Coordinates of C-alpha atoms and ligand atoms in Angstrom, one line a residue:
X1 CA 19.1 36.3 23.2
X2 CA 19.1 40.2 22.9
X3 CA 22.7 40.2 24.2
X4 CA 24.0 38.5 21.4
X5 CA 25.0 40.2 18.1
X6 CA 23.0 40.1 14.5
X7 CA 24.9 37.0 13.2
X8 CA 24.2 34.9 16.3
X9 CA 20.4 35.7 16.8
X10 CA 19.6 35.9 13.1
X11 CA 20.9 31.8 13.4
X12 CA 18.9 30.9 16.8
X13 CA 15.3 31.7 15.7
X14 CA 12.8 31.7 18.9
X15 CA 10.8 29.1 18.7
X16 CA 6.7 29.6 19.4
X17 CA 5.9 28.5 22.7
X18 CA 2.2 27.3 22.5
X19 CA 0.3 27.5 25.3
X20 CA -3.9 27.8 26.0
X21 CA -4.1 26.2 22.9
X22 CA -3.5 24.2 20.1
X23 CA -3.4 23.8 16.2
X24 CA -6.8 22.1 15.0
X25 CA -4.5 20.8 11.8
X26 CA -1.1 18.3 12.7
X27 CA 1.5 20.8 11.3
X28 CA 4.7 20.2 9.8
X29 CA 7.3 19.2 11.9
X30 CA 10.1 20.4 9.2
X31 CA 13.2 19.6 11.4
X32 CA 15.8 17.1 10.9
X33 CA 16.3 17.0 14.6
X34 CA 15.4 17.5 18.2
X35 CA 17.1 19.7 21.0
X36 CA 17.2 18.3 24.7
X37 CA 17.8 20.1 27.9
X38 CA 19.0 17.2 29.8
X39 CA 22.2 15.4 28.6
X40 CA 20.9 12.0 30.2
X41 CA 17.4 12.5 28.2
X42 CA 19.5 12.3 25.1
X43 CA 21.6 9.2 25.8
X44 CA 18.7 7.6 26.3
X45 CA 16.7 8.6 23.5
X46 CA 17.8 6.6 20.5
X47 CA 17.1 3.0 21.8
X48 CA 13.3 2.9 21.5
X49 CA 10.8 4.0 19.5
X50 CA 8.9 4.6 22.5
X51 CA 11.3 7.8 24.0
X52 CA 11.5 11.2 23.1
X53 CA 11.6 12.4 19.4
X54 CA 15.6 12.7 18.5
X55 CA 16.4 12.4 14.6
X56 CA 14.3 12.4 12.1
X57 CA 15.5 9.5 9.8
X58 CA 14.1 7.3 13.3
X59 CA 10.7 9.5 13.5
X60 CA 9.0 13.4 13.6
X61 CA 5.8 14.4 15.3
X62 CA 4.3 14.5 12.2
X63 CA 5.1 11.2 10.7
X64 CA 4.7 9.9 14.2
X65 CA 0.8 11.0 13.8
X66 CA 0.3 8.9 10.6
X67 CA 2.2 5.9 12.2
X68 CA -0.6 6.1 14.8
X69 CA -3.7 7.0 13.0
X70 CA -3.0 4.2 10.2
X71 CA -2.3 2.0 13.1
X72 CA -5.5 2.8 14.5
X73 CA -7.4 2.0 11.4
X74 CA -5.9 -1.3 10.7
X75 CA -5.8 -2.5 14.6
X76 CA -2.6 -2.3 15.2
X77 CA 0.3 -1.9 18.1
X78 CA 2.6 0.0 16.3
X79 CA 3.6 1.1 12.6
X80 CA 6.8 2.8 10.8
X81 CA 6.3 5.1 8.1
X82 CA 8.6 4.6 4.8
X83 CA 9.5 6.7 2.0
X84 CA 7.4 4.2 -0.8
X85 CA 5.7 1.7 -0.2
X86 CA 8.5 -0.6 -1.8
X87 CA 10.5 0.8 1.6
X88 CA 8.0 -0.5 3.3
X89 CA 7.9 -4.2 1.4
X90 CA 11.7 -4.3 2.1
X91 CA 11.8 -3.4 6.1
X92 CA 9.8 -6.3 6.7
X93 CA 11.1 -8.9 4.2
X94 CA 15.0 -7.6 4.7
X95 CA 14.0 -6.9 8.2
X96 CA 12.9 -10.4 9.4
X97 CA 14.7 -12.8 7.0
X98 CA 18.3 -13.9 6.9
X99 CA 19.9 -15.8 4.3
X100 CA 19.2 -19.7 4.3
X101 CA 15.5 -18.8 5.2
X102 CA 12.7 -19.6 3.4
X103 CA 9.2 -17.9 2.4
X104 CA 6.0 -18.8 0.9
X105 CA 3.9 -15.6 -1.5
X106 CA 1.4 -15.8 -3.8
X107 CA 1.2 -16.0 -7.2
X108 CA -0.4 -12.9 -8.0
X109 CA 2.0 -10.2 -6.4
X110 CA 2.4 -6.4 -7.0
X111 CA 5.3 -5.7 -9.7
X112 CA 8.0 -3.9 -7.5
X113 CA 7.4 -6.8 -4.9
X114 CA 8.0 -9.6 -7.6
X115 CA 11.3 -8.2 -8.7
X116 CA 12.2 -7.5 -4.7
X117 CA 12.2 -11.1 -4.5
X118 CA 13.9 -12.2 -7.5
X119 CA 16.4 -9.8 -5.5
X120 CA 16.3 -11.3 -2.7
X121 CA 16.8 -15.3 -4.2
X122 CA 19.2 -14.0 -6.8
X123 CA 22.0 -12.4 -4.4
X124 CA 20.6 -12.6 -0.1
X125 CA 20.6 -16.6 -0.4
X126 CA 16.5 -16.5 0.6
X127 CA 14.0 -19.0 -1.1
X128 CA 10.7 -18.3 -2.0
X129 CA 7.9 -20.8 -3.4
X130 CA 4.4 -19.2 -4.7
X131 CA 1.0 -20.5 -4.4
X132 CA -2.3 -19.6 -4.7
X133 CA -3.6 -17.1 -2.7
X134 CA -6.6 -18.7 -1.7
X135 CA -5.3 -22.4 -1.2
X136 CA -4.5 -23.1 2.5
X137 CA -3.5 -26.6 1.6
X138 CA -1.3 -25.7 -1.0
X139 CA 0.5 -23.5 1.5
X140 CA 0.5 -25.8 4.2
X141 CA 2.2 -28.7 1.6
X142 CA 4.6 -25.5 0.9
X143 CA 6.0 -25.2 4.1
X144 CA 9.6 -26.6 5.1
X145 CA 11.4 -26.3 8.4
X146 CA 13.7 -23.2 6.9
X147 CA 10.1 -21.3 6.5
X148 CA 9.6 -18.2 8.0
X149 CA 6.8 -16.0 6.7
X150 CA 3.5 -16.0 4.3
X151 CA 3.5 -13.0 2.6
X152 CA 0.0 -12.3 0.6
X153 CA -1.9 -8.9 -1.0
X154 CA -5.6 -8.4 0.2
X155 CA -6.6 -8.2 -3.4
X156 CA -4.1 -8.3 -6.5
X157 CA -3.1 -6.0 -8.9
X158 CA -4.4 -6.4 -12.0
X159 CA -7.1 -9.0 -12.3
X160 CA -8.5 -8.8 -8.4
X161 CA -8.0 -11.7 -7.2
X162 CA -8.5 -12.0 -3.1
X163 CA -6.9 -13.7 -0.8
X164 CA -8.4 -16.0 1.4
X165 CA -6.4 -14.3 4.3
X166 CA -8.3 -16.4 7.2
X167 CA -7.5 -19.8 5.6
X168 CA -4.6 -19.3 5.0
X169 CA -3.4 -17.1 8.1
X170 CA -4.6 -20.1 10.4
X171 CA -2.6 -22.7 8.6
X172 CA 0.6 -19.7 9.0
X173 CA -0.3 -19.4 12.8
X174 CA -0.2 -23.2 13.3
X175 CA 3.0 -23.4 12.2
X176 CA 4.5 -20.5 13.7
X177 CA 5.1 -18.3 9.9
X178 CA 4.8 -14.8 10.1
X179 CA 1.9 -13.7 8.6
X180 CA 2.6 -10.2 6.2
X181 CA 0.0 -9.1 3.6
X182 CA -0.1 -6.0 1.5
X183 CA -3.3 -4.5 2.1
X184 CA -3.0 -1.5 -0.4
X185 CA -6.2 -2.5 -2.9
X186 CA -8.4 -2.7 0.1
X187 CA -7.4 -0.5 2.5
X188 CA -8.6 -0.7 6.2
X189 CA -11.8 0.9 5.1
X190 CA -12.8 -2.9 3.1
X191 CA -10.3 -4.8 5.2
X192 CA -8.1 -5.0 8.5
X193 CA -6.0 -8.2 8.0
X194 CA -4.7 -8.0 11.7
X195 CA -8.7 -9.5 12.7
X196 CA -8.3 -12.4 10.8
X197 CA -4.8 -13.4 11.5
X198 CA -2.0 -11.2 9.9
X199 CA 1.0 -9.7 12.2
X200 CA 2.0 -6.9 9.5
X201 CA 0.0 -4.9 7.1
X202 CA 1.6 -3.1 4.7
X203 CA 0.6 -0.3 2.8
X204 CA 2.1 1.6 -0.2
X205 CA 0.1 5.1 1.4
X206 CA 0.7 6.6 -2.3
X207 CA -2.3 5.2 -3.1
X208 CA -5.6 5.6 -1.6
X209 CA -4.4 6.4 1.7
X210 CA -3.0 9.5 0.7
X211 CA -5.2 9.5 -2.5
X212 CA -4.5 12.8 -4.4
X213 CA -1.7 11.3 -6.6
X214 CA 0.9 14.0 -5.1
X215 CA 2.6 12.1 -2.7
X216 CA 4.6 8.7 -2.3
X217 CA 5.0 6.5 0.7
X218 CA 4.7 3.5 2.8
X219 CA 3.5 2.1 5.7
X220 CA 4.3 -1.1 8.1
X221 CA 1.9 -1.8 10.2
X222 CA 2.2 -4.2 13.3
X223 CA -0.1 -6.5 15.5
X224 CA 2.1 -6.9 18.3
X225 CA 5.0 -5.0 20.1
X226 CA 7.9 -7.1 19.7
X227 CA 7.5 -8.0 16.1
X228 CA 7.2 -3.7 15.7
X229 CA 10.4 -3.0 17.8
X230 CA 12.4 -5.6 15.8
X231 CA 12.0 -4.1 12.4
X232 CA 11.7 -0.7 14.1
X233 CA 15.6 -1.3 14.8
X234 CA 16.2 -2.4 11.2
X235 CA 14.4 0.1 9.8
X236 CA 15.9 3.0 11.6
X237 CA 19.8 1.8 9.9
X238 CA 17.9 1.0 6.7
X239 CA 16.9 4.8 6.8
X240 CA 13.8 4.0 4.4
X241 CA 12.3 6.8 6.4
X242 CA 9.1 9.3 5.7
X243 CA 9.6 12.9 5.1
X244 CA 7.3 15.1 7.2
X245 CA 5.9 17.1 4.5
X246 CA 5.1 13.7 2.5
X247 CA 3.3 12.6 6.0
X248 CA 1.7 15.9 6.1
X249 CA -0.2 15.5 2.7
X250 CA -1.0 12.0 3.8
X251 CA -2.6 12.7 7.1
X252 CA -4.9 14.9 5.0
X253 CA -5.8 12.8 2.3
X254 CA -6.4 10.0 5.0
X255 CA -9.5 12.2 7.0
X256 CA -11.2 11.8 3.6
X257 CA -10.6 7.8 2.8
X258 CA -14.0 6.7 4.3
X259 CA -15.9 9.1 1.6
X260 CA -13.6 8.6 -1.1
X261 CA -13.2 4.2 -0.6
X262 CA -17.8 4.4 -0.5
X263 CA -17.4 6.4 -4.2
X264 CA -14.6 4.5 -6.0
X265 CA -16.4 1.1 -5.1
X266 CA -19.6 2.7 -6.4
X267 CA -18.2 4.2 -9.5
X268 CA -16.1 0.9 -10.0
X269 CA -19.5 -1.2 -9.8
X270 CA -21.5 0.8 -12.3
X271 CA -18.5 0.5 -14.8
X272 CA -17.8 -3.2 -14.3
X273 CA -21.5 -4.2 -14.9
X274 CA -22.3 -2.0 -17.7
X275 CA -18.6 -3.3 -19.2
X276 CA -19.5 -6.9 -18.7
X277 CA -22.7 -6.3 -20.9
X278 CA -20.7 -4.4 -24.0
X279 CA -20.6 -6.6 -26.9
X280 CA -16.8 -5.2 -27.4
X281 CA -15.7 -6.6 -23.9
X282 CA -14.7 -10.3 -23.5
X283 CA -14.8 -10.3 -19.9
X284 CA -14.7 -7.9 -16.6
X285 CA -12.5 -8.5 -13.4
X286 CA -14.1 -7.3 -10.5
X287 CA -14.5 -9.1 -7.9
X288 CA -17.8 -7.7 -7.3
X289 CA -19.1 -9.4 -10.2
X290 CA -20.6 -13.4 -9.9
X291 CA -18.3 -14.3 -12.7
X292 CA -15.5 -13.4 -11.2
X293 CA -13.5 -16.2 -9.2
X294 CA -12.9 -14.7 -5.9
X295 CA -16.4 -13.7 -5.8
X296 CA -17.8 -16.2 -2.9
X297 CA -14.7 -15.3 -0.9
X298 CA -14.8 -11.7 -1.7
X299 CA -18.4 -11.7 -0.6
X300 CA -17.6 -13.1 3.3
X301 CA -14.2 -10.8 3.4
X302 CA -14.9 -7.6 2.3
X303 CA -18.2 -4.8 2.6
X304 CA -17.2 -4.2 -0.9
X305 CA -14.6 -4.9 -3.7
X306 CA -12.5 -1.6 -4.6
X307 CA -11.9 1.0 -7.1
X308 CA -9.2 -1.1 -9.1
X309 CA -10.7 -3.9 -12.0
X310 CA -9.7 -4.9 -15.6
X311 CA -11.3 -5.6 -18.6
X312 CA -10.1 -7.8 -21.7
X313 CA -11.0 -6.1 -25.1
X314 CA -12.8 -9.3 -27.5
X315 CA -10.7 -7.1 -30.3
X316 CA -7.3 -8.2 -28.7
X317 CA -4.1 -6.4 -27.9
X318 CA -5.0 -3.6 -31.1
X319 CA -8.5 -2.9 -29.1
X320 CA -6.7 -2.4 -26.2
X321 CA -4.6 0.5 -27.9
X322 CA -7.4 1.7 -29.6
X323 CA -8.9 2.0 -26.7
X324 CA -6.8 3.9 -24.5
X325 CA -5.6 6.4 -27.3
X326 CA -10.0 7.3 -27.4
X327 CA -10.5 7.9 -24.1
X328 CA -10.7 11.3 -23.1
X329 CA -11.4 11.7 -19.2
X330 CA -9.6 8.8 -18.0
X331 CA -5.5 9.5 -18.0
X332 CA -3.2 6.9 -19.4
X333 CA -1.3 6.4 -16.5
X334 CA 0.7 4.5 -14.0
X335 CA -0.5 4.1 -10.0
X336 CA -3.6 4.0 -8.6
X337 CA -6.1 5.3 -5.7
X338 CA -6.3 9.0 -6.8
X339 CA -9.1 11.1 -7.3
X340 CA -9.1 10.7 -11.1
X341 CA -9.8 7.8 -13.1
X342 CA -6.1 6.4 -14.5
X343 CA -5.7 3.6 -16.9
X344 CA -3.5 1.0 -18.7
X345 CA -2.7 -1.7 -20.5
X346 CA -0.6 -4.5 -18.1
X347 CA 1.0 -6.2 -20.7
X348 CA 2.8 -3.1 -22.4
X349 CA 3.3 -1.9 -19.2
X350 CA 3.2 -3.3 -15.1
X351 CA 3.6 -6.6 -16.8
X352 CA 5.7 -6.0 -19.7
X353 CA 8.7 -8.4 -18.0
X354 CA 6.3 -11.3 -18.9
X355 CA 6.5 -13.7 -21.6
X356 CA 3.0 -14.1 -23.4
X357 CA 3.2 -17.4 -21.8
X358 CA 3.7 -15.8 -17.8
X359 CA 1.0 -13.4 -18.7
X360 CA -1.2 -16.1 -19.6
X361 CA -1.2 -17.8 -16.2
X362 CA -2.0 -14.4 -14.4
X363 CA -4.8 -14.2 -17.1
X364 CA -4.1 -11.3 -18.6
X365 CA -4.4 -11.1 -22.1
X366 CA -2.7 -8.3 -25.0
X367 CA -6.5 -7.0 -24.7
X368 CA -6.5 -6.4 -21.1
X369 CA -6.7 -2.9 -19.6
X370 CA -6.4 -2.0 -15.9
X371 CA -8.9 0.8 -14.6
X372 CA -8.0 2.2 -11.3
X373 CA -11.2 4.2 -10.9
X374 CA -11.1 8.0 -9.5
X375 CA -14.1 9.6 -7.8
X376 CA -15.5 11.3 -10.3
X377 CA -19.2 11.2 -11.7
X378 CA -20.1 7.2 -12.7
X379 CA -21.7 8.7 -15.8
X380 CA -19.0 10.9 -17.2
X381 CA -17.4 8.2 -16.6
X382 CA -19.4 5.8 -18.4
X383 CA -19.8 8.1 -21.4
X384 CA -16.2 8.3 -21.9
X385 CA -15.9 5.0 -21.6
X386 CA -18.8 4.4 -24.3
X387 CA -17.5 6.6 -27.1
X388 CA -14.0 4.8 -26.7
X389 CA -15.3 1.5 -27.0
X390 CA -17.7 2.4 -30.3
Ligands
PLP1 C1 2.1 0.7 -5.5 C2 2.2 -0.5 -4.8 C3 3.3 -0.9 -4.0 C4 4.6 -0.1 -4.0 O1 4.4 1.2 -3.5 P1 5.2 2.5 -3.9 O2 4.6 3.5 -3.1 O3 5.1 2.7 -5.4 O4 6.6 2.1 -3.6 C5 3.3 -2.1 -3.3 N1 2.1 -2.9 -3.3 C6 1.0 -2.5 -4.0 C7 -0.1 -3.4 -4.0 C8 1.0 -1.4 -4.8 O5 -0.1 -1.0 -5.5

C-alpha cells in the first residue's frame, strides 16, 4: 500500500486484522458489501443463505447474529431479519402465497396486518376468511382446497385475547396449511409457537425484543430449512432487509428481555388487579385476570400474560380523554414493549378505521385505553394512575 500515492491509500483503508482475540460485544458490521479473494467463491456466493457473507440487502455479520440468536430463542432452523416488523408480515404472506390461494386469520389481528390483507384481497387476487382464534372447529369448517396457511398472533393487540395455538395448529398440520403466528405480545420468553405446532414466528423486534423504543424491525422466524430457504429467496428480491446498526441496538436490548419480560408482567399484574377493583373502571383486559376470556387457555400456554392490557373507563369515551390528558408518567403514545409505560385510546387511534359497530365486536369501547406497560416502579405507576382516574 505504501507505493501507492495519497489519493489511492487515503480510499483503501487497512482493515484490522484480529487475531489472539476477540470483541466481547458483536460490533457493527457497517458495510454494504463483502470483498473475496477467489473469483469462484463469489460466483457462488449469492445462491444460499448458507455461503459466505456478499451484499448486504441478502445479510451482514451483524444481522446475521440476531437472525441466529432469535432463532435460538424461539427453536428455530433459520430466520431473516426485516426492516419492520410489517417487512417481516409481508415476506411470509407475499412470499408463500400466489394469487387464487386462500388463507384463514383470526379475527383479532394487529392493525398494519389487517390493512396488509385488505391489500392483498383488494389487488393480489388472495382470499382470506377470519375466525376465532381459539376455535379449531371453526377453522377446520373454514378450510377449502385453494387454502394455504393459518395465520394467528400469540396474544392480540388490544384486548389480549390468546390464541389457542395447539388446537388449532393440529387441525392446520392435518391438513397440510402452513402454520404462521405473530408472536410479538408474548415473545419467546412466555411463548415459542414452533413447540406446539407453528412453522414461522414472526416478530415486529421494535417491540420488546429490542425494547428501548429507539429502533424498528422485524423478524421471520422458521421451523424447518426448506420453508426458510423459500422465503429467504423472496425476501432477498423483496429487499425488506435489516440495517446493521438497527440489528446492533437489537442484539443489545435482546440480552436484557428475560429481566425486562419477569418486570412488565409484574408491573402489568399489580395495575390490572388494582384497576379491576376502581369504582371508575368498567372492566380490565388481561389475561391474567379470571374474568378475562382467554384466561383457562392463557393459564396452560403461557408462564405469564404480558405487559400489554386495556381497560374500559365506566365514564365512556370522555373518561377515556380525561384520562389520558391527567396522566403524568405514562406517555400518550403509539407502540409498545419499551421501557416506559405508553398509552392510548384504540378507538381514536390503532382502531380509528372502525365503525362503532366493528369496534364493538373486537370489544372495544370509546372508553377503552390500551396500557403497554414499561418497567418502571409498579407504584409510581399505580399513583399516577390513581390521581388520573380521581
Ligand atoms: C408493531 C406490530 C407489528 C408491526 O411491526 P412494525 O415493526 O411496526 O412494522 C406487527 N405485529 C404486531 C403484533 C405488532 O405489535
Amino acid at each position: 500500500m505504501t507505493d501507492y500515492r495519497p489519493e489511492t491509500r487515503a480510499v483503501h483503508l487497512p482493515q484490522p486484522i484480529i487475531e489472539g482475540s476477540r470483541p466481547i460485544a458483536v460490533p457493527i458490521y457497517q458495510t454494504s458489501g463483502f470483498v473475496f479473494d477467489d473469483p469462484e467463491v463469489m460466483a457462488n456466493a449469492m445462491g444460499s443463505p448458507d455461503g459466505p457473507f456478499v451484499y448486504g440487502r441478502y445479510t451482514n455479520p451483524t444481522v446475521r447474529s440476531l437472525e441466529q440468536a432469535i432463532s435460538g430463542l424461539e427453536g428455530g432452523s433459520g430466520a431473516i431479519a426485516t426492516g419492520s416488523g410489517m417487512g417481516a408480515v409481508n415476506i411470509v404472506l407475499l412470499g408463500l402465497l400466489k394469487p387464487g390461494d386462500h388463507f384463514i386469520a383470526q379475527q383479532a389481528l394487529y392493525g398494519g396486518t389487517a390493512a396488509m390483507i385488505n391489500e392483498l384481497a383488494g389487488r393480489f387476487g388472495v382470499t382470506v376468511s377470519y375466525v376465532p382464534e381459539d376455535d379449531p372447529a371453526a377453522l377446520r369448517a373454514a378450510v377449502r382446497p385453494e387454502t394455504r396457511l393459518v395465520y394467528l398472533e400469540t396474544i392480540a393487540n388490544p384486548m389480549c385475547q390468546v390464541a389457542d395455538l395447539p388446537g388449532m395448529f393440529a387441525v392446520a398440520r392435518e391438513l397440510g396449511l402452513v402454520s404462521v403466528v405473530d408472536n410479538t405480545f408474548a415473545t419467546p420468553m412466555l411463548c415459542r409457537p414452533i413447540e406446539h405446532g407453528a412453522d414461522i414466528v414472526i416478530h415486529s423486534t421494535t417491540k420488546y425484543l429490542s425494547g428501548h423504543t429507539d429502533v424498528v424491525g422485524g423478524m421471520a422466524v422458521f421451523a424447518d430449512d426448506a420453508l426458510y430457504k423459500k422465503v429467504w429467496h423472496f425476501a432477498i428480491s423483496l429487499g425488506a432487509s435489516a440495517d446493521p446498526f438497527a440489528a446492533w441496538l437489537t442484539l443489545r436490548g435482546l440480552q436484557t428481555l428475560p429481566l425486562r419480560m419477569e418486570r412488565h408482567c409484574a408491573n402489568a399484574r399489580l395495575l390490572a388487579t388494582r384497576l379491576a377493583d376502581h369504582p371508575a373502571v368498567a372492566a380490565v383486559h388481561w389475561p391474567g385476570l379470571p374474568t378475562h376470556p382467554s384466561y383457562e387457555l392463557a393459564g396452560k400456554l403461557l408462564p405469564d400474560f404480558g405487559g400489554v392490557f386495556a381497560f374500559d373507563l365506566a365514564g365512556g369515551r370522555a373518561a377515556g380523554e380525561k384520562f389520558m390528558s391527567s396522566v403524568r408518567l405514562a406517555l400518550l403514545a403509539p407502540s409498545l414493549g419499551g421501557v416506559e409505560t405508553l398509552i392510548l385510546q384504540p378507538a381514536t387511534t390503532s382502531h380509528r378505521a372502525l365503525s362503532a359497530a366493528e369496534l364493538a365486536k373486537h370489544g372495544i369501547s370509546e372508553g377503552t385505553v390500551r396500557v403497554a406497560v414499561g418497567i418502571e416502579h409498579a407504584e409510581d405507576l399505580w399513583a399516577d394512575f390513581e390521581q388520573a382516574l380521581a
